[in-house]
Amino acid sequence: MKRYWEIDALRGLMLVLMTVTHLPTRLTDPLGQPFGFVSAAEGFVLLSAFVAGLVYSRIGHVRGVESMRSAFWRRVVKVYLCHAATLLFLFTVITGVGLHIDQPAVKNLVSYYLAAPRDGFLYGLLLVYEPALLDILPMYIFFMLMSPWVLAFAMRHGWLPVMAVSAALWAAAQFGFSEWVYGLAVRHLGLPVPYHEMGAFNTYAWQFLWFSGLAIGASRNAPGMRPLRFPAWLLVLAAGVALYCFYWRHTGINGQAPFGGDVERNLLFDKWLLGPLRLVNLVALGILAVRFGPWLMRKLPRLGWLEAMGSASLPVFCAHLVAVLLVLAFYGDSQTARPWWGDALLLAAVFTGMYLVARVSRGADVPPPADEVPTEPARA
């Protein structure tokens, strides 16, 4: 299976946008959700799921389901170790610096850990306590743990029942399903971690995005697979939605909050719940990317540094977290703590570091060697 440099470049772009969003600089707000009411996190999760579906379904078709499961477990272990290392860095180095210089941004970030160090450490390693910024990898781990079972089921029975259940869970999440499950855990298991300390991303909502990407990626290996085609009317509709949301995001008086202080209506575009209108915006952008992306890629020069970062997305993602945590520890979360040239130097230093990590870790974050499998498919 060849490596798609276009996917690597897109993942590299998502990493750049996430870094700009998470680093407190003057560019944080202008470049947050730059394409409408959709962030780089959605693009990163969708692309990661697409690649997982593409690679691991191929292993399932060729080597069998057990080999596919083993490949998933190996990936999960690698991601978990990266997350645990980043978490320990936060609890030791960053927390130590923050307490020494009395940094409010750090103390707010690890407030639960400071209040209950033993529970914070234990439940952090158990992926229950998820401080802000460190909540994407635990969600990714959960999805990867479920994926081999879901992929095996879909290979036998098709994706329709899988996506029906996934859509139902997403809909339930919009009406408080996560809070209900949390209440059960507190009542019957005595879970001590507050709900707001369990990560900003609603896993029951975001699983729909993951399994949609997994299904699209896996379908590329299905017998008789055809290229994705969209009718002209759908392209026109998608372009209209994407342009309107882009205009609204950048010219509206409320910035990234589409309806200002109207909390209820803002839930329609909510990032953490993956609100319904946010999904509409994301689907519109996805349709345009599938239709016009290949043409655009042929016209633009290849950016090797983006491809390098995208091909080593896990270590580069962790490197960006380390950089953001260090900035929070020493500068706080103020977006105007430095002059504009200080922000420029900071961003240049962080991106250089991320690129060096990508170069050093080259080959350490590649998918399973699908190109070494035999040509005759194994029985699933």
XYZ file of C-alpha atoms in Angstrom:
380
model
C 0.000 0.000 0.000
C 1.536 3.288 -1.070
C 1.728 6.262 1.258
C -0.475 9.207 0.283
C 1.612 12.339 0.539
C -1.548 14.441 0.229
C -2.900 12.955 3.475
C 0.421 13.580 5.209
C 0.397 17.209 4.052
C -3.173 17.685 5.302
C -2.351 16.166 8.669
C 0.699 18.412 8.858
C -1.537 21.405 8.160
C -3.917 20.325 10.928
C -0.971 20.096 13.348
C 0.158 23.603 12.391
C -3.347 25.011 12.915
C -3.736 23.234 16.267
C -0.398 24.635 17.413
C -1.379 28.176 16.445
C -4.701 27.707 18.248
C -3.175 26.303 21.447
C -0.196 28.678 21.734
C -1.334 31.949 23.362
C -0.310 34.525 20.731
C -1.960 37.297 18.750
C -2.769 34.724 16.046
C -4.780 32.445 18.335
C -8.172 34.030 17.697
C -7.765 35.074 14.023
C -6.553 31.592 12.994
C -8.851 29.636 15.293
C -11.433 27.853 13.114
C -10.046 29.546 9.974
C -12.330 27.798 7.434
C -15.644 28.408 9.175
C -17.086 26.938 12.356
C -14.821 23.897 12.101
C -11.483 23.498 13.886
C -8.300 21.625 13.081
C -9.272 18.976 15.668
C -12.128 17.716 13.470
C -9.847 17.518 10.471
C -7.132 15.729 12.431
C -9.519 13.125 13.893
C -11.230 12.536 10.544
C -7.929 12.119 8.690
C -6.548 9.825 11.398
C -9.675 7.679 11.205
C -9.495 7.583 7.403
C -5.881 6.393 7.495
C -6.726 3.812 10.174
C -9.598 2.469 8.072
C -7.434 2.387 4.964
C -4.459 0.624 6.578
C -6.055 -1.737 9.080
C -8.906 -2.900 6.865
C -6.250 -3.853 4.299
C -4.516 -5.931 6.954
C -7.863 -7.516 7.852
C -8.616 -8.435 4.235
C -5.136 -9.770 3.528
C -3.855 -11.242 6.798
C -7.104 -11.845 8.645
C -8.972 -10.259 11.528
C -6.603 -11.470 14.253
C -3.625 -9.789 12.565
C -5.682 -6.637 12.241
C -6.521 -6.679 15.954
C -2.869 -7.208 16.864
C -1.855 -4.238 14.719
C -4.454 -2.072 16.465
C -3.215 -3.155 19.922
C 0.367 -2.279 19.035
C -0.717 1.166 17.924
C -2.787 1.673 21.080
C 0.201 0.807 23.287
C 2.394 3.305 21.423
C -0.191 6.104 21.726
C -0.808 5.334 25.404
C 2.906 5.509 26.233
C 3.153 8.882 24.474
C 0.147 10.176 26.403
C 1.478 8.865 29.727
C 4.856 10.513 29.111
C 3.188 13.848 28.306
C 0.960 13.556 31.385
C 3.953 12.867 33.637
C 5.748 15.861 32.102
C 2.746 18.015 33.033
C 2.520 16.650 36.591
C 6.241 17.048 37.295
C 8.110 19.663 35.264
C 5.245 21.980 34.321
C 3.514 21.779 37.693
C 6.831 22.336 39.484
C 7.626 25.427 37.408
C 4.079 26.739 37.750
C 4.093 26.434 41.534
C 7.598 27.881 41.833
C 6.769 31.059 39.919
C 3.099 31.094 41.003
C 1.724 30.772 37.464
C -2.126 30.932 37.508
C -2.447 29.339 34.050
C -0.663 26.180 35.236
C -2.467 26.032 38.576
C -5.803 26.282 36.784
C -4.744 23.595 34.305
C -3.892 21.064 37.042
C -6.313 22.251 39.719
C -7.774 18.788 40.300
C -4.328 17.203 40.487
C -3.230 19.793 43.066
C -6.368 19.190 45.112
C -6.122 15.377 44.933
C -2.629 14.324 43.765
C -3.110 10.581 44.269
C -6.472 10.416 42.485
C -5.278 12.822 39.817
C -2.215 10.710 39.048
C -4.078 7.374 39.110
C -7.111 8.466 37.123
C -4.898 10.388 34.731
C -3.065 7.176 33.842
C -6.449 5.413 33.601
C -7.542 8.028 31.003
C -10.400 9.249 33.205
C -8.897 12.529 34.411
C -7.977 14.525 31.309
C -6.537 18.025 31.845
C -7.196 20.553 29.101
C -4.953 20.093 26.029
C -4.290 16.474 27.034
C -7.733 15.161 26.124
C -7.328 14.313 22.426
C -5.017 11.305 22.815
C -7.227 9.548 25.425
C -10.183 9.901 23.068
C -8.032 8.577 20.222
C -7.053 5.586 22.380
C -10.696 4.778 23.158
C -11.581 4.889 19.480
C -8.621 2.708 18.535
C -9.626 0.166 21.187
C -13.125 -0.094 19.717
C -12.050 -0.010 16.072
C -10.892 -3.635 15.542
C -14.234 -4.991 16.770
C -16.197 -2.477 14.719
C -14.085 -3.088 11.603
C -14.426 -6.873 11.965
C -18.197 -6.537 12.292
C -18.439 -4.176 9.315
C -16.318 -6.487 7.157
C -18.917 -9.213 7.701
C -22.182 -7.265 7.926
C -21.540 -3.914 6.247
C -21.298 -0.383 7.604
C -25.010 0.492 7.690
C -25.750 -0.974 11.157
C -22.489 0.422 12.527
C -23.218 3.957 11.352
C -26.856 3.729 12.497
C -25.714 2.956 16.060
C -22.995 5.615 15.839
C -25.477 8.270 14.689
C -27.863 7.296 17.497
C -25.078 7.727 20.074
C -24.192 11.121 18.592
C -27.843 12.208 18.839
C -28.081 10.952 22.442
C -24.972 12.944 23.330
C -26.726 16.138 22.241
C -29.341 15.524 24.963
C -27.141 14.708 27.947
C -26.283 11.030 27.496
C -22.701 11.572 28.695
C -23.875 13.284 31.875
C -26.297 10.412 32.516
C -23.536 7.806 32.157
C -21.295 9.895 34.427
C -24.046 9.988 37.063
C -24.253 6.193 36.978
C -20.477 5.917 37.398
C -20.532 8.244 40.408
C -23.503 6.462 41.992
C -22.372 2.871 41.493
C -18.565 3.122 41.236
C -17.864 6.107 43.463
C -15.941 7.916 40.725
C -14.276 10.938 42.396
C -13.241 12.870 39.258
C -15.528 15.860 38.528
C -17.283 15.736 35.171
C -15.591 18.897 33.884
C -12.167 17.324 34.548
C -12.818 14.389 32.204
C -11.893 16.193 28.999
C -13.661 18.807 26.927
C -14.429 16.466 24.010
C -17.689 14.546 24.328
C -16.605 11.038 23.333
C -20.144 9.854 22.566
C -20.510 12.665 20.035
C -17.040 12.529 18.520
C -17.165 8.765 17.942
C -19.502 9.525 15.025
C -16.739 11.514 13.322
C -14.190 8.767 13.983
C -16.312 5.905 12.666
C -17.368 7.956 9.648
C -13.693 8.412 8.748
C -12.991 4.750 9.508
C -15.824 3.674 7.202
C -14.658 5.929 4.358
C -11.085 4.664 4.675
C -12.134 1.015 4.878
C -14.417 1.395 1.861
C -11.367 2.251 -0.264
C -10.292 -1.412 0.137
C -13.717 -2.897 -0.601
C -14.112 -5.067 -3.739
C -15.306 -3.019 -6.697
C -14.481 0.270 -4.983
C -15.226 3.332 -7.110
C -13.980 6.904 -6.716
C -16.259 9.194 -4.717
C -18.440 11.266 -7.038
C -20.848 14.043 -6.132
C -23.668 15.482 -8.274
C -23.366 19.086 -9.374
C -26.257 20.258 -7.177
C -24.547 18.873 -4.074
C -21.275 20.616 -4.950
C -23.123 23.912 -5.377
C -24.919 23.419 -2.049
C -21.675 22.509 -0.272
C -19.917 25.544 -1.711
C -22.770 27.777 -0.571
C -22.706 26.416 2.982
C -18.898 26.581 3.224
C -18.694 30.146 1.887
C -21.518 31.374 4.115
C -19.962 29.862 7.255
C -16.544 31.220 6.293
C -18.021 34.712 5.808
C -20.007 34.478 9.053
C -16.992 33.299 11.042
C -14.673 36.093 9.877
C -17.068 39.035 9.541
C -19.605 38.332 12.277
C -19.375 40.557 15.327
C -19.170 37.541 17.643
C -16.083 35.872 16.136
C -15.885 32.171 16.947
C -19.172 32.240 18.895
C -21.727 32.397 16.056
C -24.617 33.595 18.225
C -22.663 35.638 20.760
C -23.985 35.151 24.282
C -26.888 32.911 23.251
C -25.692 29.684 24.843
C -28.538 27.504 23.586
C -28.162 28.459 19.933
C -24.366 28.228 20.127
C -24.799 24.533 20.966
C -25.835 24.021 17.341
C -22.211 24.813 16.402
C -20.638 23.498 19.595
C -17.181 22.007 19.126
C -17.141 19.726 22.156
C -20.573 18.233 21.428
C -19.975 18.262 17.660
C -23.234 20.163 17.186
C -25.468 19.479 14.163
C -24.703 22.705 12.273
C -21.008 22.160 12.902
C -21.367 18.757 11.246
C -23.116 20.394 8.293
C -20.214 22.841 7.922
C -17.707 19.985 8.188
C -19.508 17.832 5.607
C -19.642 20.761 3.189
C -15.897 21.322 3.525
C -15.269 17.582 3.177
C -17.237 17.354 -0.064
C -15.300 20.277 -1.532
C -11.977 18.798 -0.363
C -12.712 15.428 -1.991
C -13.845 17.023 -5.251
C -11.289 19.813 -5.652
C -8.467 18.737 -3.327
C -6.626 16.544 -5.865
C -6.751 19.337 -8.469
C -5.478 21.864 -5.906
C -2.665 19.544 -4.828
C -1.478 19.283 -8.424
C -1.354 23.063 -8.738
C 0.400 23.820 -5.447
C 4.072 23.053 -4.783
C 4.677 20.135 -2.436
C 5.635 21.310 1.056
C 8.061 18.723 2.379
C 8.032 20.108 5.916
C 4.245 19.689 6.159
C 4.475 16.154 4.784
C 7.234 15.305 7.261
C 5.176 16.497 10.217
C 2.059 14.729 8.977
C 3.902 11.449 8.444
C 5.123 11.592 12.072
C 1.885 12.955 13.485
C 2.046 11.247 16.897
C 5.513 12.444 18.040
C 4.921 15.859 16.451
C 1.575 16.181 18.237
C 3.279 15.385 21.545
C 6.040 17.885 20.746
C 3.457 20.604 20.163
C 1.885 19.799 23.556
C 5.253 20.071 25.290
C 5.862 23.452 23.638
C 2.422 24.773 24.589
C 2.803 23.618 28.200
C 6.213 25.283 28.492
C 4.828 28.561 27.146
C 1.924 28.406 29.608
C 4.347 27.741 32.466
C 6.652 30.668 31.715
C 4.353 33.218 30.044
C 0.842 32.279 31.157
C -2.189 32.215 28.874
C -2.204 35.884 27.879
C -2.254 36.346 24.103
C -0.539 39.724 24.423
C 2.279 38.770 26.795
C 4.879 39.414 24.060
C 5.243 41.984 21.265
C 4.330 40.858 17.752
C 7.945 40.068 16.919
C 8.150 37.959 20.087
C 5.154 35.954 18.904
C 6.792 35.529 15.499
C 10.019 34.247 17.075
C 8.081 31.931 19.382
C 6.074 30.406 16.542
C 9.189 30.009 14.409
C 10.997 28.240 17.262
C 8.066 25.919 17.983
C 7.533 24.972 14.334
C 11.264 24.380 13.897
C 11.231 22.094 16.914
C 8.210 20.193 15.603
C 9.891 19.724 12.229
C 13.096 18.468 13.872
C 11.046 15.979 15.890
C 9.447 14.809 12.643
C 12.848 14.328 11.037
C 14.369 12.547 14.027
C 11.362 10.244 14.442
C 11.156 9.484 10.723
C 10.012 5.882 10.366
C 9.039 5.543 14.037
C 5.399 6.490 13.427
C 4.649 4.656 10.202
C 1.640 2.337 9.859
C 2.038 -1.454 9.812
C 4.015 -2.740 6.812
C 1.008 -3.372 4.571
C 3.275 -3.491 1.527
C 4.868 -6.680 2.855
C 1.658 -8.715 3.027
C 1.029 -11.472 0.458
C -1.107 -10.638 -2.548
C -3.693 -13.369 -1.915
C -6.215 -12.330 0.731
C -6.519 -14.428 3.872
C -9.898 -15.652 5.075
C -11.352 -13.294 7.674
